[in-house]
Short mmCIF file of C-alpha atoms in Angstrom, two decimals:
data_model
loop_
_atom_site.label_atom_id
_atom_site.label_comp_id
_atom_site.label_asym_id
_atom_site.label_seq_id
_atom_site.Cartn_x
_atom_site.Cartn_y
_atom_site.Cartn_z
CA MET A 505 -0.05 -67.96 4.06
CA ARG A 506 -1.77 -69.71 7.41
CA THR A 507 -5.27 -68.56 7.84
CA PRO A 508 -5.14 -66.02 10.69
CA VAL A 509 -7.98 -67.05 14.62
CA ARG A 510 -9.20 -65.08 16.79
CA ALA A 511 -8.57 -65.10 19.84
CA LYS A 512 -8.40 -62.34 22.62
CA PRO A 513 -5.03 -61.18 23.85
CA GLU A 514 -4.85 -61.76 27.65
CA LEU A 515 -2.74 -57.96 28.98
CA ILE A 516 -1.62 -56.89 32.07
CA THR A 517 -2.72 -53.32 32.99
CA PRO A 518 -0.33 -51.60 35.28
CA ALA A 519 -1.05 -51.24 39.54
CA TRP A 520 0.35 -48.04 40.02
CA PRO A 521 -1.00 -44.66 40.42
CA ALA A 522 -0.65 -42.76 37.05
CA PRO A 523 -2.28 -39.82 35.72
CA ALA A 524 -5.54 -40.62 34.24
CA ASN A 525 -5.12 -39.42 30.95
CA VAL A 526 -1.48 -42.63 30.84
CA LYS A 527 -2.34 -45.16 29.78
CA ALA A 528 -0.06 -48.51 30.11
CA VAL A 529 -0.30 -51.95 28.74
CA SER A 530 2.16 -55.26 28.56
CA SER A 531 1.40 -58.00 26.73
CA THR A 532 1.52 -62.01 28.27
CA ARG A 533 2.50 -64.76 25.27
CA ALA A 534 -1.86 -65.87 25.06
CA GLY A 535 -4.26 -65.07 23.05
CA GLY A 536 -3.06 -65.13 19.57
CA CYS A 537 -2.57 -67.00 17.04
CA SER A 538 1.33 -67.89 16.04
CA THR A 539 1.82 -71.69 16.64
CA GLY A 540 5.18 -73.46 17.57
CA PRO A 541 7.93 -72.02 20.03
CA TYR A 542 6.08 -68.61 19.35
CA TYR A 543 2.56 -69.90 20.35
CA SER A 544 0.45 -67.17 20.56
CA LEU A 545 0.27 -63.85 20.65
CA ASN A 546 4.09 -63.40 19.35
CA LEU A 547 4.91 -60.08 18.98
CA GLY A 548 7.82 -59.81 17.21
CA ASN A 549 8.39 -59.93 13.68
CA HIS A 550 12.30 -60.57 13.87
CA VAL A 551 12.67 -63.86 15.73
CA GLY A 552 11.23 -66.17 12.41
CA ASP A 553 7.40 -66.58 13.12
CA ASP A 554 5.11 -66.65 10.02
CA ALA A 555 5.03 -62.92 9.28
CA ALA A 556 0.97 -62.75 8.19
CA ALA A 557 0.52 -64.32 12.39
CA VAL A 558 3.03 -61.32 13.50
CA SER A 559 0.66 -58.81 11.62
CA HIS A 560 -2.74 -60.23 12.57
CA ASN A 561 -1.38 -60.33 16.76
CA ARG A 562 0.15 -56.85 16.39
CA GLN A 563 -3.86 -55.68 15.55
CA LEU A 564 -5.32 -58.23 18.16
CA PHE A 565 -2.87 -56.05 20.84
CA HIS A 566 -3.71 -52.88 19.29
CA ALA A 567 -7.20 -53.86 19.57
CA LYS A 568 -7.83 -55.53 22.76
CA ALA A 569 -5.58 -51.88 24.44
CA ALA A 570 -7.68 -49.56 22.66
CA MET A 571 -4.68 -48.01 21.24
CA PRO A 572 -5.41 -44.81 19.10
CA ALA A 573 -3.09 -45.38 16.81
CA GLN A 574 -0.57 -48.46 16.02
CA PRO A 575 2.14 -48.58 18.55
CA VAL A 576 5.59 -47.13 17.60
CA TRP A 577 8.06 -50.03 16.95
CA LEU A 578 11.23 -50.13 18.01
CA ASN A 579 14.58 -52.44 16.40
CA GLN A 580 15.89 -52.72 20.07
CA THR A 581 20.23 -53.54 20.15
CA HIS A 582 20.86 -53.45 23.45
CA SER A 583 21.69 -49.83 23.43
CA SER A 584 21.12 -46.71 25.98
CA ARG A 585 19.67 -44.75 23.17
CA CYS A 586 16.26 -43.36 24.13
CA ILE A 587 14.26 -41.36 21.04
CA THR A 588 11.95 -38.67 20.86
CA LEU A 589 9.06 -39.39 19.17
CA THR A 590 7.16 -36.77 17.52
CA GLN A 591 4.59 -38.54 15.09
CA THR A 592 3.61 -42.52 14.69
CA VAL A 593 6.43 -43.77 11.79
CA THR A 594 5.92 -47.43 10.45
CA ASP A 595 9.47 -48.72 9.70
CA ASP A 596 11.45 -50.01 13.03
CA ILE A 597 14.23 -47.15 14.77
CA ASN A 598 17.23 -48.51 15.77
CA ALA A 599 16.81 -47.21 19.48
CA ASP A 600 16.05 -48.88 23.01
CA ALA A 601 13.75 -46.32 24.96
CA SER A 602 11.09 -44.08 23.21
CA PHE A 603 9.85 -41.31 25.35
CA SER A 604 6.77 -38.98 24.69
CA ARG A 605 4.86 -35.25 25.56
CA ARG A 606 2.22 -35.80 22.57
CA SER A 607 -0.92 -37.21 23.17
CA GLY A 608 -1.73 -40.71 20.61
CA LEU A 609 2.38 -41.43 20.69
CA ILE A 610 2.61 -45.07 21.64
CA CYS A 611 6.05 -45.97 23.30
CA THR A 612 6.40 -49.11 22.65
CA VAL A 613 9.20 -51.56 23.91
CA MET A 614 9.56 -55.29 23.59
CA THR A 615 11.00 -58.37 25.75
CA ALA A 616 11.09 -61.85 26.16
CA ASP A 617 13.78 -61.71 29.75
CA CYS A 618 15.07 -58.39 29.84
CA LEU A 619 13.34 -55.80 31.46
CA PRO A 620 10.27 -53.28 30.11
CA LEU A 621 10.31 -50.69 32.25
CA LEU A 622 7.47 -47.57 32.14
CA LEU A 623 7.80 -43.85 33.31
CA CYS A 624 5.57 -40.91 33.54
CA ASN A 625 5.38 -37.77 35.23
CA LYS A 626 3.05 -37.40 37.52
CA GLU A 627 1.46 -34.33 35.83
CA GLY A 628 0.50 -36.68 33.16
CA THR A 629 2.19 -34.91 30.11
CA GLU A 630 5.36 -36.83 29.84
CA VAL A 631 5.72 -41.11 29.26
CA ALA A 632 8.36 -43.13 28.02
CA ALA A 633 9.01 -47.29 27.14
CA VAL A 634 12.54 -48.96 27.91
CA HIS A 635 13.75 -52.13 27.36
CA ALA A 636 16.27 -52.55 29.98
CA GLY A 637 18.15 -56.32 29.35
CA TRP A 638 21.86 -56.20 31.57
CA ARG A 639 23.96 -54.36 28.73
CA GLY A 640 21.75 -51.30 28.17
CA LEU A 641 20.79 -51.27 32.02
CA CYS A 642 24.64 -51.16 32.84
CA ASP A 643 25.24 -48.63 29.85
CA GLY A 644 22.56 -45.90 31.37
CA VAL A 645 19.23 -46.29 29.15
CA ILE A 646 17.74 -45.53 32.26
CA GLU A 647 19.25 -42.03 33.20
CA ASN A 648 19.61 -41.44 29.11
CA THR A 649 15.43 -42.01 29.18
CA LEU A 650 15.34 -39.97 32.20
CA GLN A 651 17.17 -37.03 31.52
CA LEU A 652 14.19 -36.19 28.64
CA PHE A 653 11.73 -35.67 31.37
CA SER A 654 11.20 -32.00 32.77
CA GLN A 655 11.79 -33.33 36.27
CA PRO A 656 13.17 -37.13 36.67
CA ALA A 657 12.94 -37.18 40.52
CA ASP A 658 8.98 -36.36 39.74
CA CYS A 659 8.27 -39.94 37.84
CA LEU A 660 6.54 -43.14 38.69
CA ALA A 661 8.45 -45.77 37.58
CA TRP A 662 6.61 -49.71 36.58
CA LEU A 663 8.40 -52.86 36.23
CA GLY A 664 6.88 -55.50 33.83
CA PRO A 665 7.55 -58.84 33.52
CA ALA A 666 11.26 -59.83 33.53
CA ILE A 667 13.54 -62.36 34.27
CA SER A 668 14.08 -63.07 38.26
CA GLN A 669 17.00 -63.29 40.16
CA GLN A 670 16.78 -67.16 40.51
CA ALA A 671 16.45 -68.25 37.06
CA PHE A 672 19.24 -65.46 35.62
CA GLU A 673 22.60 -66.61 35.81
CA VAL A 674 25.66 -64.01 34.45
CA GLY A 675 29.15 -64.67 34.13
CA PRO A 676 31.32 -62.41 36.51
CA GLU A 677 31.84 -60.05 34.02
CA VAL A 678 28.63 -58.60 34.48
CA ARG A 679 28.90 -58.28 38.18
CA THR A 680 31.98 -56.42 37.46
CA ALA A 681 31.12 -54.14 34.70
CA PHE A 682 28.25 -52.66 36.79
CA ILE A 683 29.98 -52.71 40.65
CA ARG A 684 32.82 -50.82 38.25
CA GLN A 685 29.56 -47.58 38.20
CA ASP A 686 28.32 -48.30 41.23
CA PRO A 687 29.37 -50.13 43.92
CA THR A 688 26.24 -50.64 45.24
CA ALA A 689 25.43 -53.13 42.60
CA SER A 690 27.00 -56.02 44.46
CA SER A 691 23.99 -56.53 46.49
CA ALA A 692 21.77 -57.30 43.18
CA PHE A 693 24.33 -60.27 42.83
CA ILE A 694 24.23 -63.38 43.98
CA ALA A 695 27.56 -66.21 43.86
CA ALA A 696 26.25 -69.50 41.97
CA LYS A 697 28.54 -72.26 41.47
CA GLN A 698 31.43 -73.01 38.99
CA ASP A 699 32.00 -68.49 39.33
CA LYS A 700 28.88 -68.14 38.60
CA TRP A 701 26.32 -65.48 40.07
CA LEU A 702 22.49 -64.72 39.97
CA ALA A 703 21.34 -61.15 39.60
CA ASP A 704 18.64 -59.18 40.19
CA LEU A 705 17.66 -56.85 36.99
CA TYR A 706 14.39 -55.72 39.52
CA LEU A 707 17.08 -54.46 41.62
CA LEU A 708 19.80 -53.05 39.13
CA ALA A 709 16.65 -51.42 37.83
CA ARG A 710 15.33 -49.52 41.18
CA GLN A 711 18.96 -49.06 42.13
CA ARG A 712 19.46 -46.89 39.07
CA LEU A 713 16.10 -45.18 39.61
CA ALA A 714 16.79 -44.31 43.02
CA HIS A 715 20.04 -42.67 41.86
CA CYS A 716 17.96 -40.23 39.82
CA GLY A 717 15.61 -39.73 42.75
CA VAL A 718 12.65 -41.73 41.49
CA THR A 719 11.38 -43.82 44.07
CA ALA A 720 7.85 -44.26 43.77
CA VAL A 721 8.60 -47.48 41.80
CA TYR A 722 5.61 -49.93 41.29
CA GLY A 723 5.26 -53.63 39.86
CA GLY A 724 8.36 -56.39 39.44
CA ALA A 725 7.20 -59.38 40.96
CA LEU A 726 7.05 -61.53 37.73
CA CYS A 727 9.08 -63.82 36.19
CA THR A 728 8.94 -64.71 32.75
CA TYR A 729 11.37 -68.30 32.79
CA GLN A 730 8.92 -69.34 35.40
CA GLN A 731 6.00 -68.96 34.35
CA ALA A 732 6.23 -70.35 30.64
CA ALA A 733 2.02 -70.54 30.65
CA ASP A 734 2.28 -66.56 30.39
CA PHE A 735 4.66 -65.23 29.08
CA PHE A 736 8.07 -65.59 26.15
CA SER A 737 11.56 -66.34 27.78
CA TYR A 738 14.91 -66.57 25.67
CA ARG A 739 16.80 -67.85 28.18
CA ARG A 740 14.28 -71.21 28.89
CA ASP A 741 13.43 -71.64 25.36
CA GLY A 742 15.61 -69.74 23.07
CA GLN A 743 13.67 -69.87 19.93
CA THR A 744 10.57 -67.63 21.36
CA GLY A 745 8.08 -65.35 20.74
CA ARG A 746 8.21 -61.36 22.39
CA MET A 747 5.89 -59.88 24.49
CA ALA A 748 4.87 -55.97 23.89
CA THR A 749 4.87 -53.28 27.09
CA ALA A 750 3.80 -50.01 25.87
CA ILE A 751 3.09 -46.53 27.10
CA TRP A 752 0.98 -43.65 26.32
CA LEU A 753 -1.02 -40.02 26.59
CA GLU A 754 -4.99 -40.03 26.09
#
């Protein structure tokens, strides 16, 4: 078993006007002990990395973010399912979003190109973390999560590091699936070569949020694919690590 090295994770603090008791953080790939394609702060235990390294990285993430408890990790399947957290659990749960009204429960999602999206209400009593890949986004993971809030339109949203439109080439079936549900989604696609399209995950998420009445949306300016020194990217590298984005109530 490899001996973990000491490191200091480099974390992103969302720039949004959330209430003071709402805490949120998003990791980069820097500051961990993993090596090779997982260099260095890989937080995914399902991607082939050394288990001891992932465990150490998760402890670094937990400590650096000053979390009051361990994050609740999800077994993400690109679904539209959101679960309500009532207690800290150690077993991964099949879902792609988590919601909480209780202090000290860490809603957490992992990504490496998909969009991590954080939500909180303006009163600081409800929070959620959403893993929005194109499938979950198209199938309504944002809408399903917002339904759990007392007043969905009274929410703030933060869009974390994801693949940018310039780097996200998809087939025509992806564009068709979105437009079938919402014709305005056509504005989120730019024609590329050989019947391919460039999809804007950030804009697609903003459209879905707007349809639910959420207009206070922040973030959305980073690219996991293009910023190789800062982020993992499955589309760029294939075998790679995962970042984590978390939110909780104090």
